[in-house]
CSV table of C-alpha atoms and ligand atoms in Angstrom, one decimal:
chain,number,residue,atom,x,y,z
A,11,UNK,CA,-6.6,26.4,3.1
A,12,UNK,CA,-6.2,24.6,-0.6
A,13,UNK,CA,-9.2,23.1,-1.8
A,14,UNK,CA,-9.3,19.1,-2.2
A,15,UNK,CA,-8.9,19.9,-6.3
A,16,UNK,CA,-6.1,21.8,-5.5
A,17,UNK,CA,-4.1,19.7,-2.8
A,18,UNK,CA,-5.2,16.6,-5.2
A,19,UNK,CA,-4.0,18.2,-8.6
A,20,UNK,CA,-0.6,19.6,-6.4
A,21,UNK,CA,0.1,15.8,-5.3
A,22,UNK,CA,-0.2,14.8,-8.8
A,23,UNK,CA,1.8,17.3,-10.3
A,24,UNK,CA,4.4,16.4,-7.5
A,25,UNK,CA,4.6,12.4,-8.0
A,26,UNK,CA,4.7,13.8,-12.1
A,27,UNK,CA,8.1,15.4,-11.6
A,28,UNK,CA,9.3,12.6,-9.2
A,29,UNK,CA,8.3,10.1,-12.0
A,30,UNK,CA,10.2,12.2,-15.0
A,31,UNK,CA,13.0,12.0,-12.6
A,32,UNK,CA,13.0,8.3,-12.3
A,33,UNK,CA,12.8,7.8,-16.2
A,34,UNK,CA,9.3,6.8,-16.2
A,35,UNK,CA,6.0,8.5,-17.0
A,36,UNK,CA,3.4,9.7,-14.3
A,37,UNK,CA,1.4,6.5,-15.1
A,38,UNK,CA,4.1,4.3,-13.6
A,39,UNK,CA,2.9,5.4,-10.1
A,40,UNK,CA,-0.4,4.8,-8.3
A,41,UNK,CA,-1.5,7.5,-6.1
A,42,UNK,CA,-3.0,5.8,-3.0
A,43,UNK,CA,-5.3,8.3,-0.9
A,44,UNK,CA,-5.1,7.6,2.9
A,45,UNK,CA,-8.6,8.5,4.0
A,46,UNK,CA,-8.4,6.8,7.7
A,47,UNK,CA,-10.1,8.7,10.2
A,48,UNK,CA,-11.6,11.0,7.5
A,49,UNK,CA,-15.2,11.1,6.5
A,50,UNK,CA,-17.6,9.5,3.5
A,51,UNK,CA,-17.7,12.7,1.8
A,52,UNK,CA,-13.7,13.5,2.0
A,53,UNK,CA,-13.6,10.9,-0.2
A,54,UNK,CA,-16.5,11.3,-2.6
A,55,UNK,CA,-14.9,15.2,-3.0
A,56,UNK,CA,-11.9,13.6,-4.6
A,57,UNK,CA,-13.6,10.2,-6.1
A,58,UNK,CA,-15.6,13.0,-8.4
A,59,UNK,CA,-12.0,14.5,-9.2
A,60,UNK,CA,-11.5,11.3,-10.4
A,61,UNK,CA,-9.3,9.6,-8.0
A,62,UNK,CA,-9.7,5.8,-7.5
A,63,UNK,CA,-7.8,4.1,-5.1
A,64,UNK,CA,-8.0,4.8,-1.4
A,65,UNK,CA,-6.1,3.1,1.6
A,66,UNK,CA,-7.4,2.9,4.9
A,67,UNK,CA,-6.4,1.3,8.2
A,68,UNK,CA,-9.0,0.3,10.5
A,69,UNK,CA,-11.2,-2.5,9.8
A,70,UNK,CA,-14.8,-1.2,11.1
A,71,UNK,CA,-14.2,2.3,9.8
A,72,UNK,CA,-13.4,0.9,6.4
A,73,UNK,CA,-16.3,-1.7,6.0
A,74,UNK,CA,-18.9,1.5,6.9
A,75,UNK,CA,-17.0,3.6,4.1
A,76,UNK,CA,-17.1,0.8,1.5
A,77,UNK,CA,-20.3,0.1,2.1
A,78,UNK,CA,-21.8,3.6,1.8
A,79,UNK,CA,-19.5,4.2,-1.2
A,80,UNK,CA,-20.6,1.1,-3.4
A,81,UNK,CA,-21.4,1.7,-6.8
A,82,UNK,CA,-18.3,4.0,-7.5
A,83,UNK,CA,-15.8,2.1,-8.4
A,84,UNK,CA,-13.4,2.7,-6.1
A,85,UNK,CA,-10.7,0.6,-5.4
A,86,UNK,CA,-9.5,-0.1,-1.5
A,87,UNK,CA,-6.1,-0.9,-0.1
A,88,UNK,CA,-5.8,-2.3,3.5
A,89,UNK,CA,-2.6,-0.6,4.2
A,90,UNK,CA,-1.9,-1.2,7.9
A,91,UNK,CA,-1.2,-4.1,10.5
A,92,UNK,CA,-4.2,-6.8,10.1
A,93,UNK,CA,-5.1,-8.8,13.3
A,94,UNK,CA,-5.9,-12.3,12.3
A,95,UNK,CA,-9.2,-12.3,13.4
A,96,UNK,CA,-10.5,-9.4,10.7
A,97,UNK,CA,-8.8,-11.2,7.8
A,98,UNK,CA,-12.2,-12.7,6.9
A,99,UNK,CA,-13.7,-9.2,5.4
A,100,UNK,CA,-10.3,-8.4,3.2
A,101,UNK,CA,-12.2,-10.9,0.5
A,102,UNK,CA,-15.3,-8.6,-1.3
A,103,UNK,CA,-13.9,-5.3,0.1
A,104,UNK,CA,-10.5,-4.7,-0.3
A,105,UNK,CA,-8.4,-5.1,-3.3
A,106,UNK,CA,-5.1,-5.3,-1.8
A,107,UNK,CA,-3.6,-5.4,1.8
A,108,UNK,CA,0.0,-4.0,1.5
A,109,UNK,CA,0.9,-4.8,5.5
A,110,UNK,CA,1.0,-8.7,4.6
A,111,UNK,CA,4.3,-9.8,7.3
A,112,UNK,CA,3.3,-14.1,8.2
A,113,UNK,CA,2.8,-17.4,5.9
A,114,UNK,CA,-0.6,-17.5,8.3
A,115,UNK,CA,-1.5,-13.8,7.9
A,116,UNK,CA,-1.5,-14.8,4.2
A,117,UNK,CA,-3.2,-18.7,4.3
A,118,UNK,CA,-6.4,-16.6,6.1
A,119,UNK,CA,-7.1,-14.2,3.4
A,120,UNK,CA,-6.9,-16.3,1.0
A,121,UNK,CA,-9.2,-18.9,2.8
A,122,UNK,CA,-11.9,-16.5,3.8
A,123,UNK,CA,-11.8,-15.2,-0.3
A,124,UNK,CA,-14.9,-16.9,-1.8
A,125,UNK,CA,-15.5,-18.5,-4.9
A,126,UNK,CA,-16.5,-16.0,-7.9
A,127,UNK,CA,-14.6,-13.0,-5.3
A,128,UNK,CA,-11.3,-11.6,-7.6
A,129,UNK,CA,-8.4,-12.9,-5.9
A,130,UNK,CA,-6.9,-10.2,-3.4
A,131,UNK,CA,-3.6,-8.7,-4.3
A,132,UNK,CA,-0.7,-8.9,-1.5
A,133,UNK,CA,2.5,-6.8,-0.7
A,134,UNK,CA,5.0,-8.4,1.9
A,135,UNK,CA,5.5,-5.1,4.4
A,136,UNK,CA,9.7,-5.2,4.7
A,137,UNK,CA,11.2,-3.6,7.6
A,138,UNK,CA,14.1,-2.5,5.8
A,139,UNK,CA,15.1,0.4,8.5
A,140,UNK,CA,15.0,-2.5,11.3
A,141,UNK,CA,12.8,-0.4,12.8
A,142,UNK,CA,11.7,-2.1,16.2
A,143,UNK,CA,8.4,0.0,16.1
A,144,UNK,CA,7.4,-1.2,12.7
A,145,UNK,CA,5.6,-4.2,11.5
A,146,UNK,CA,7.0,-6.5,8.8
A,147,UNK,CA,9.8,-9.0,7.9
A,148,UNK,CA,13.4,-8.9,8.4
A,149,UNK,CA,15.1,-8.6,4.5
A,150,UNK,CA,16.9,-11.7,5.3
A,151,UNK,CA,13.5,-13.4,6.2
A,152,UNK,CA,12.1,-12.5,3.0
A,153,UNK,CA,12.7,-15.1,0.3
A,154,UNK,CA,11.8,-17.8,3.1
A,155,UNK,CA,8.4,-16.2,3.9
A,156,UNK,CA,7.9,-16.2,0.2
A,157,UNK,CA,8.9,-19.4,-0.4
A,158,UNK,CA,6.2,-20.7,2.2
A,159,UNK,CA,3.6,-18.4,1.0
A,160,UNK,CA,3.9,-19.7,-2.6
A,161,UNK,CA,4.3,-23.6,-1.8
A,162,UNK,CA,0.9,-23.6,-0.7
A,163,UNK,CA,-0.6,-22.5,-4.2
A,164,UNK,CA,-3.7,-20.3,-2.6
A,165,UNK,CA,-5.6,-19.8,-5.3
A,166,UNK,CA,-7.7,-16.3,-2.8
A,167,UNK,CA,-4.6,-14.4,-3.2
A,168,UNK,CA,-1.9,-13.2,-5.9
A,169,UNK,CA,1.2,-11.9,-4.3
A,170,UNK,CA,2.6,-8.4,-6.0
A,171,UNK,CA,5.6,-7.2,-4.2
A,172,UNK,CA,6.4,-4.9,-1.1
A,173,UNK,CA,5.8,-2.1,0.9
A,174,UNK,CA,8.2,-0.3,3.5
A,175,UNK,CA,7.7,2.4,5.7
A,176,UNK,CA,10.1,5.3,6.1
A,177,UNK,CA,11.6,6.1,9.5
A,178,UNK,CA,10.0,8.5,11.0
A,179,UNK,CA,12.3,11.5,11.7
A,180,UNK,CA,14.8,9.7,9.6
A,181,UNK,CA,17.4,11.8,7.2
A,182,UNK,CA,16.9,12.3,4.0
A,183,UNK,CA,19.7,10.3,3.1
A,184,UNK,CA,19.0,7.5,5.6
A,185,UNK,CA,15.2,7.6,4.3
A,186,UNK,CA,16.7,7.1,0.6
A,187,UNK,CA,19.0,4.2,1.7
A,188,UNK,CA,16.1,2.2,2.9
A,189,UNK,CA,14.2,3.2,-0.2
A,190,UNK,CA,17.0,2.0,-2.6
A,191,UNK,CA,17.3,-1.2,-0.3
A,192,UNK,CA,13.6,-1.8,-1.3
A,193,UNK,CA,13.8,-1.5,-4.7
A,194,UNK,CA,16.4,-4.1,-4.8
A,195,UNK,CA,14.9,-6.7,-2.8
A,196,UNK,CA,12.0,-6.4,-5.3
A,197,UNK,CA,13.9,-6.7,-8.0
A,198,UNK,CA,15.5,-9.8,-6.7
A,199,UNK,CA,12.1,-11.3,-5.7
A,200,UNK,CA,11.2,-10.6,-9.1
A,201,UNK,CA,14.5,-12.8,-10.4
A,202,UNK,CA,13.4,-15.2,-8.2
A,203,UNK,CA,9.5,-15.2,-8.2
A,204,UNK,CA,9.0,-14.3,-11.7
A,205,UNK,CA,7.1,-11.1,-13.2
A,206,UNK,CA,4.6,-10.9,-11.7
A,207,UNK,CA,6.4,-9.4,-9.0
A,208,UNK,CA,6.8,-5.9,-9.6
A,209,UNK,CA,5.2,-3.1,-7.1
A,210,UNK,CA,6.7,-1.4,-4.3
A,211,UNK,CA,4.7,0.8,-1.9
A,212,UNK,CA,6.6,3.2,-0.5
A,213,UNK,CA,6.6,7.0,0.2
A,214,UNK,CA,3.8,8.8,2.9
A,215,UNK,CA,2.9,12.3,2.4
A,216,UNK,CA,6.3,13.2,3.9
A,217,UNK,CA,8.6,11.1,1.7
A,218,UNK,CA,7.0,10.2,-1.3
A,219,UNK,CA,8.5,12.4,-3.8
A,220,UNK,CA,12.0,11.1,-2.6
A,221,UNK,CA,10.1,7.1,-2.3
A,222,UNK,CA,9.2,7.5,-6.3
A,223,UNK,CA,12.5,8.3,-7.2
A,224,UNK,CA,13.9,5.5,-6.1
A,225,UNK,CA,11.6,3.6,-7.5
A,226,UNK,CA,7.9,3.7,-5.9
A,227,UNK,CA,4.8,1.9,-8.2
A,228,UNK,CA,2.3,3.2,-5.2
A,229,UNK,CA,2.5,6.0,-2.8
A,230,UNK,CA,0.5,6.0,0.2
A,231,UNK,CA,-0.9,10.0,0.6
A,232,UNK,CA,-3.1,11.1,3.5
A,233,UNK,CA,-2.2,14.0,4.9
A,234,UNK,CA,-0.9,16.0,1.8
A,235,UNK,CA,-4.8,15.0,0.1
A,236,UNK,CA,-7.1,15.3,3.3
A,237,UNK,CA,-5.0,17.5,5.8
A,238,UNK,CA,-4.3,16.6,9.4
A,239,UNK,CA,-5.7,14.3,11.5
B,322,PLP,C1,-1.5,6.8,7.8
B,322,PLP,C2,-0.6,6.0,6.8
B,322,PLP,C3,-0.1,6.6,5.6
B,322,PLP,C4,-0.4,8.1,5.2
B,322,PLP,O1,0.3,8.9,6.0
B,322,PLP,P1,0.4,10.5,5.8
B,322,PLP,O2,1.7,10.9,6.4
B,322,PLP,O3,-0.8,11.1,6.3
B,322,PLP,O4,0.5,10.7,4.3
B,322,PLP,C5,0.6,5.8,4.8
B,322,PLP,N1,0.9,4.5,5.1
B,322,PLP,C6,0.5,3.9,6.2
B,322,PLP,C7,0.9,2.5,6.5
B,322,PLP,C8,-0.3,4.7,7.1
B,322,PLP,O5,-0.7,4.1,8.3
């Protein structure tokens, strides 16, 4: 068994070659460690290697870990499906929540955000495989969603871009496809939407070297970093 510095510094060197590949530097990409299910001092091992941002997917679990862990400066990502009625704790605890799929999932972060609070950053999830299993908007629901989301001017939320999901047992090349598809529905929400519109989380533990080349700004690791669940 690796060590956490040595699974952490293998994942980094990975997403560095994936970058190089993509004609960007290893900057361009955000390592995202999934700690779900894992405990406080999983993530304190790597917070002291220096890694900031950390993704998790259950409400409860999270608020214990973020409270416990205060003080460190980490950063928190809600990355998976949010049931309306936990939207209120996303404001003061989480940074971002990158599984963001209804105009109403959207108008009840931003109204439970509280005045002085940093506005929370959103990705729209995209279900570009059509995958019945999966969360998130049809591509051709997209722009509309958008559209809504931004007419209402919520001043608790800044919307960022997308995330997708790879199919699980997918092929390579099918897993690419979707990937690609991705990366050009961002780019035309950022035509569209304007700048400010410009990351994509994509890629798990299994696909993420492939998910940065085609163009990946976050990567969403748990496994690779923390082992099995
Ligand atoms: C659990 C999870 C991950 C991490 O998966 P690994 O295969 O362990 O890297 C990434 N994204 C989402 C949405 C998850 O639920």
């Amino acid at each position: 068994m690796s060590s956490p510095a040595e699974k952490l510094a293998e994942v980094r060197e990975r997403i560095a070659e994936a970058a190089r590949k993509s004609g960007r530097v290893p900057d361009a990409v955000r390592l995202i460690a999934v700690s779900k299910t894992k405990p406080v001092e999983a993530i304190e091992a790597l917070a002291d290697l220096g890694q900031r941002d950390f993704g998790e997917n259950q409400m409860q679990e999270a608020l214990e870990k973020i409270e416990r862990l205060r003080g460190r400066g980490l950063e928190w990502h809600f990355i998976g499906h949010l049931q309306s009625n936990k939207t209120r704790f996303i404001g003061g605890h989480f940074s971002w929540v990158h599984s963001v799929d209804s105009e109403r999932l959207a108008g009840r972060i931003a109204a439970a955000v509280r005045d002085g609070e940093p506005a929370v950053r959103l990705l729209v999830q995209v279900n570009v495989f059509r995958d019945p299993a999966k969360h998130g908007v049809a591509s051709e629901e997209l722009f509309a969603l958008l559209d809504a989301i931004l007419a209402r001017d919520l001043p608790g939320i800044r919307l960022c871009g997308l995330m997708t999901i790879g199919r699980l047992g997918g092929s390579e090349a099918d897993t690419r496809r979707g990937f690609a598809r991705a990366r050009r529905l961002l780019e035309d929400c950022r035509q569209r939407f304007g700048e400010g519109f410009k990351e994509l989380s994509m890629g798990m533990s299994g696909d993420y070297p492939l998910a940065i080349e085609e163009g990946a700004t976050m990567v969403r690791v748990g496994t690779a970093l923390f082992g099995s669940r």
